[in-house]
Amino acid sequence: MGSDRVDTSDLAETDPEVRPLPATARGRRRRQSLLDAAREVFARDGFANARITDIADTANTAHGSFYTYFASKEEIFVALLRELEEELRSPGPRDVQQDGDGSNRVEPYEQILRANRAYLTAYRKNRAIMVAWEQVATLDAGVERLRREASDRFVQRIEKSVRHWQDKGIADPDVDPVYAAMALTGMVSNFAYRWSARDADYEVGKAAEQLSLLWANSLGIRTPRGPGETSISRSRSGRQD
């Protein structure tokens, strides 16, 4: 499986830059078919054992056509990682209604829960490739730079949310937004990686709830009460099922 240890001793530093998209719709479709095939091959064989010929065969594309869109296995791997980053970064709800002042009607805890559930779902769906990303990053400076940049963007988004909640009087004002964002994003991503690297499964709903409770409690954000309340909130209020 792709979760096996990756041997990248034959790699030089990978340039995280990927060539521009093809100008034609046909070219973009062919490029995407190669990316879809690469996702399948890297997940099945891991990075070290994946071959360009296997990617081309899976995409039903002539082997030589691969090089029209990608210079190497490393380049298509980086392109795939950029595609996966979008899935991890933006799969949250986009239909959050807002009040007249622009504030979200959805409670902060619910926003956290939705985001964590979406992230864990996307990570588990692509876990073999995500594990390969982490492993290749330890040995290749270019892939590590890509991983670090993706992590930094994630941290910056959370820092902005924490500051917003503090401005609204929702989150603990004594919490440092930068440190909190770094710690909380690290908690979620490392949870997903450790479970996936062990090739173990986990219940996404329960994992998202538990991580979100830790997240909210650390920020001093109110967690649910009444309908839909968690077992922790029931125990605090002395209620029993």
Short mmCIF file of C-alpha atoms in Angstrom, two decimals:
data_model
loop_
_atom_site.label_atom_id
_atom_site.label_comp_id
_atom_site.label_asym_id
_atom_site.label_seq_id
_atom_site.Cartn_x
_atom_site.Cartn_y
_atom_site.Cartn_z
CA MET A 1 0.00 0.00 0.00
CA GLY A 2 0.96 3.66 -0.29
CA SER A 3 1.35 3.78 3.50
CA ASP A 4 4.52 1.66 3.32
CA ARG A 5 7.79 3.44 4.01
CA VAL A 6 8.89 5.48 1.00
CA ASP A 7 12.40 5.15 -0.42
CA THR A 8 13.33 8.36 -2.21
CA SER A 9 17.10 7.97 -2.13
CA ASP A 10 17.19 8.33 -5.92
CA LEU A 11 15.54 11.75 -5.87
CA ALA A 12 17.15 15.13 -6.17
CA GLU A 13 15.34 18.10 -4.69
CA THR A 14 11.96 18.37 -6.38
CA ASP A 15 11.04 21.73 -7.84
CA PRO A 16 7.53 22.41 -6.49
CA GLU A 17 6.66 24.47 -9.56
CA VAL A 18 4.35 22.86 -12.12
CA ARG A 19 3.99 24.00 -15.74
CA PRO A 20 0.89 26.07 -16.65
CA LEU A 21 -2.38 24.43 -17.63
CA PRO A 22 -2.84 23.58 -21.32
CA ALA A 23 -4.48 26.27 -23.42
CA THR A 24 -7.17 24.01 -24.91
CA ALA A 25 -10.07 22.26 -23.20
CA ARG A 26 -8.93 18.98 -24.75
CA GLY A 27 -5.46 19.40 -23.33
CA ARG A 28 -6.86 20.20 -19.88
CA ARG A 29 -9.02 17.06 -19.98
CA ARG A 30 -6.04 14.89 -20.92
CA ARG A 31 -3.93 16.44 -18.18
CA GLN A 32 -6.69 15.83 -15.65
CA SER A 33 -7.04 12.21 -16.75
CA LEU A 34 -3.33 11.75 -16.03
CA LEU A 35 -3.74 13.34 -12.61
CA ASP A 36 -6.68 11.06 -11.83
CA ALA A 37 -4.61 8.08 -12.92
CA ALA A 38 -1.64 9.26 -10.84
CA ARG A 39 -3.88 9.48 -7.79
CA GLU A 40 -4.85 5.84 -8.30
CA VAL A 41 -1.32 4.61 -8.99
CA PHE A 42 0.38 6.51 -6.15
CA ALA A 43 -2.31 5.32 -3.72
CA ARG A 44 -1.87 1.72 -4.84
CA ASP A 45 1.90 1.51 -5.29
CA GLY A 46 3.31 4.35 -3.21
CA PHE A 47 5.62 7.00 -4.59
CA ALA A 48 8.79 4.94 -4.92
CA ASN A 49 7.15 2.08 -6.83
CA ALA A 50 4.88 4.15 -9.04
CA ARG A 51 5.91 4.23 -12.71
CA ILE A 52 5.09 6.71 -15.44
CA THR A 53 4.10 3.84 -17.74
CA ASP A 54 1.55 2.66 -15.17
CA ILE A 55 0.11 6.16 -14.88
CA ALA A 56 -0.18 6.47 -18.66
CA ASP A 57 -1.74 3.00 -18.98
CA THR A 58 -4.28 3.77 -16.25
CA ALA A 59 -5.19 6.99 -18.08
CA ASN A 60 -5.44 5.11 -21.40
CA THR A 61 -2.84 7.48 -22.79
CA ALA A 62 0.21 6.81 -24.93
CA HIS A 63 3.35 6.74 -22.80
CA GLY A 64 4.96 9.54 -24.79
CA SER A 65 1.94 11.77 -24.28
CA PHE A 66 2.68 11.93 -20.57
CA TYR A 67 5.63 14.22 -21.25
CA THR A 68 3.40 16.72 -23.05
CA TYR A 69 1.96 17.63 -19.64
CA PHE A 70 4.55 16.60 -17.05
CA ALA A 71 8.32 16.37 -17.17
CA SER A 72 8.65 13.59 -14.60
CA LYS A 73 7.00 11.46 -11.95
CA GLU A 74 8.04 14.06 -9.41
CA GLU A 75 6.27 16.85 -11.29
CA ILE A 76 2.95 15.01 -11.53
CA PHE A 77 3.25 14.10 -7.85
CA VAL A 78 3.61 17.78 -6.96
CA ALA A 79 0.66 18.69 -9.23
CA LEU A 80 -1.42 16.04 -7.50
CA LEU A 81 -0.45 17.38 -4.09
CA ARG A 82 -1.58 20.86 -5.11
CA GLU A 83 -4.90 19.40 -6.21
CA LEU A 84 -5.25 17.54 -2.91
CA GLU A 85 -4.46 20.68 -0.95
CA GLU A 86 -7.50 22.33 -2.51
CA GLU A 87 -9.67 19.43 -1.39
CA LEU A 88 -8.33 19.67 2.15
CA ARG A 89 -8.44 23.45 2.33
CA SER A 90 -11.81 24.31 0.86
CA PRO A 91 -14.32 21.50 1.44
CA GLY A 92 -16.19 23.26 4.25
CA PRO A 93 -19.72 24.59 3.94
CA ARG A 94 -20.04 27.54 1.58
CA ASP A 95 -23.70 28.33 2.28
CA VAL A 96 -23.17 29.95 5.69
CA GLN A 97 -25.76 32.67 6.03
CA GLN A 98 -24.75 36.04 7.41
CA ASP A 99 -26.47 38.70 9.45
CA GLY A 100 -26.64 42.27 8.25
CA ASP A 101 -23.32 43.08 9.91
CA GLY A 102 -21.63 40.24 8.02
CA SER A 103 -21.33 37.93 11.03
CA ASN A 104 -22.01 34.23 10.60
CA ARG A 105 -25.29 32.86 11.91
CA VAL A 106 -23.74 29.44 12.33
CA GLU A 107 -22.29 29.05 15.82
CA PRO A 108 -18.46 28.94 16.01
CA TYR A 109 -18.46 25.40 17.39
CA GLU A 110 -20.57 24.24 14.45
CA GLN A 111 -18.18 25.95 12.03
CA ILE A 112 -15.24 24.17 13.68
CA LEU A 113 -17.05 20.83 13.61
CA ARG A 114 -17.98 21.14 9.93
CA ALA A 115 -14.45 22.13 8.94
CA ASN A 116 -12.85 19.29 10.91
CA ARG A 117 -15.30 16.74 9.56
CA ALA A 118 -14.66 17.88 5.98
CA TYR A 119 -10.88 17.82 6.48
CA LEU A 120 -10.89 14.34 8.04
CA THR A 121 -13.18 13.01 5.33
CA ALA A 122 -10.94 14.34 2.55
CA TYR A 123 -7.78 13.14 4.33
CA ARG A 124 -9.13 9.62 4.82
CA LYS A 125 -10.30 9.44 1.21
CA ASN A 126 -6.74 10.22 0.06
CA ARG A 127 -4.84 8.81 3.01
CA ALA A 128 -2.34 6.70 1.07
CA ILE A 129 -1.20 9.75 -0.90
CA MET A 130 -1.26 12.00 2.18
CA VAL A 131 1.00 9.57 4.03
CA ALA A 132 3.32 9.44 1.00
CA TRP A 133 3.40 13.26 0.99
CA GLU A 134 4.51 13.36 4.61
CA GLN A 135 7.13 10.68 4.05
CA VAL A 136 8.58 12.11 0.84
CA ALA A 137 8.70 15.54 2.52
CA THR A 138 11.15 14.22 5.12
CA LEU A 139 13.62 13.37 2.36
CA ASP A 140 12.97 15.93 -0.36
CA ALA A 141 13.37 19.65 0.34
CA GLY A 142 11.09 20.74 -2.51
CA VAL A 143 8.19 18.57 -1.37
CA GLU A 144 8.81 19.64 2.23
CA ARG A 145 8.59 23.28 1.14
CA LEU A 146 5.26 22.56 -0.54
CA ARG A 147 3.99 20.83 2.61
CA ARG A 148 5.15 23.72 4.80
CA GLU A 149 3.51 26.34 2.56
CA ALA A 150 0.22 24.44 2.64
CA SER A 151 0.42 24.18 6.42
CA ASP A 152 1.19 27.89 6.74
CA ARG A 153 -1.86 28.82 4.69
CA PHE A 154 -4.03 26.61 6.89
CA VAL A 155 -2.59 28.21 10.04
CA GLN A 156 -3.17 31.73 8.71
CA ARG A 157 -6.83 30.98 8.02
CA ILE A 158 -7.37 29.67 11.54
CA GLU A 159 -5.49 32.58 13.09
CA LYS A 160 -7.84 34.95 11.26
CA SER A 161 -10.88 33.05 12.61
CA VAL A 162 -9.56 33.12 16.17
CA ARG A 163 -8.98 36.87 15.98
CA HIS A 164 -12.49 37.36 14.62
CA TRP A 165 -14.02 35.34 17.47
CA GLN A 166 -11.99 37.28 20.00
CA ASP A 167 -13.16 40.58 18.50
CA LYS A 168 -16.75 39.35 18.84
CA GLY A 169 -16.20 38.36 22.47
CA ILE A 170 -16.70 34.67 21.63
CA ALA A 171 -13.18 33.33 22.24
CA ASP A 172 -10.87 33.80 25.23
CA PRO A 173 -8.99 37.08 24.71
CA ASP A 174 -5.96 35.75 26.61
CA VAL A 175 -5.29 33.09 23.97
CA ASP A 176 -2.57 34.05 21.50
CA PRO A 177 -4.11 33.54 18.01
CA VAL A 178 -0.80 32.62 16.36
CA TYR A 179 0.17 29.97 18.91
CA ALA A 180 -3.40 28.66 19.06
CA ALA A 181 -3.68 28.32 15.29
CA MET A 182 -0.36 26.50 15.05
CA ALA A 183 -1.24 24.10 17.88
CA LEU A 184 -4.80 23.35 16.80
CA THR A 185 -4.05 22.77 13.13
CA GLY A 186 -1.14 20.56 14.15
CA MET A 187 -3.42 18.54 16.42
CA VAL A 188 -5.89 17.78 13.64
CA SER A 189 -3.36 17.08 10.89
CA ASN A 190 -1.19 14.88 13.11
CA PHE A 191 -4.23 12.95 14.29
CA ALA A 192 -5.18 12.22 10.68
CA TYR A 193 -1.61 11.28 9.75
CA ARG A 194 -1.00 8.98 12.73
CA TRP A 195 -4.19 7.04 12.18
CA SER A 196 -3.57 6.79 8.44
CA ALA A 197 0.11 5.82 8.76
CA ARG A 198 -0.92 2.89 10.96
CA ASP A 199 -3.39 1.88 8.23
CA ALA A 200 -6.07 2.02 10.93
CA ASP A 201 -9.58 3.26 10.39
CA TYR A 202 -11.48 5.70 12.56
CA GLU A 203 -15.03 6.96 12.81
CA VAL A 204 -14.97 10.36 11.12
CA GLY A 205 -17.98 11.69 12.99
CA LYS A 206 -16.64 10.79 16.42
CA ALA A 207 -13.12 11.97 15.58
CA ALA A 208 -14.43 15.30 14.29
CA GLU A 209 -16.55 15.80 17.41
CA GLN A 210 -13.74 14.98 19.82
CA LEU A 211 -11.19 17.17 18.03
CA SER A 212 -13.71 20.00 17.80
CA LEU A 213 -14.46 19.80 21.52
CA LEU A 214 -10.74 20.04 22.27
CA TRP A 215 -10.47 22.92 19.84
CA ALA A 216 -13.44 24.85 21.24
CA ASN A 217 -12.53 24.25 24.87
CA SER A 218 -8.99 25.47 24.33
CA LEU A 219 -10.35 28.73 22.88
CA GLY A 220 -13.10 29.16 25.47
CA ILE A 221 -15.79 28.78 22.81
CA ARG A 222 -19.20 27.56 23.94
CA THR A 223 -20.01 23.98 23.00
CA PRO A 224 -23.51 22.65 22.27
CA ARG A 225 -26.30 22.39 24.84
CA GLY A 226 -29.80 21.03 24.51
CA PRO A 227 -30.66 19.06 21.33
CA GLY A 228 -27.55 17.59 19.79
CA GLU A 229 -25.47 18.18 22.90
CA THR A 230 -22.39 16.03 23.42
CA SER A 231 -21.78 13.49 26.16
CA ILE A 232 -19.24 15.88 27.67
CA SER A 233 -21.76 18.70 27.91
CA ARG A 234 -24.29 16.32 29.48
CA SER A 235 -21.82 15.17 32.11
CA ARG A 236 -20.96 18.75 32.98
CA SER A 237 -24.63 19.59 33.52
CA GLY A 238 -25.25 16.41 35.50
CA ARG A 239 -27.72 15.03 32.97
CA GLN A 240 -27.88 11.33 32.13
CA ASP A 241 -29.34 9.53 29.11
#
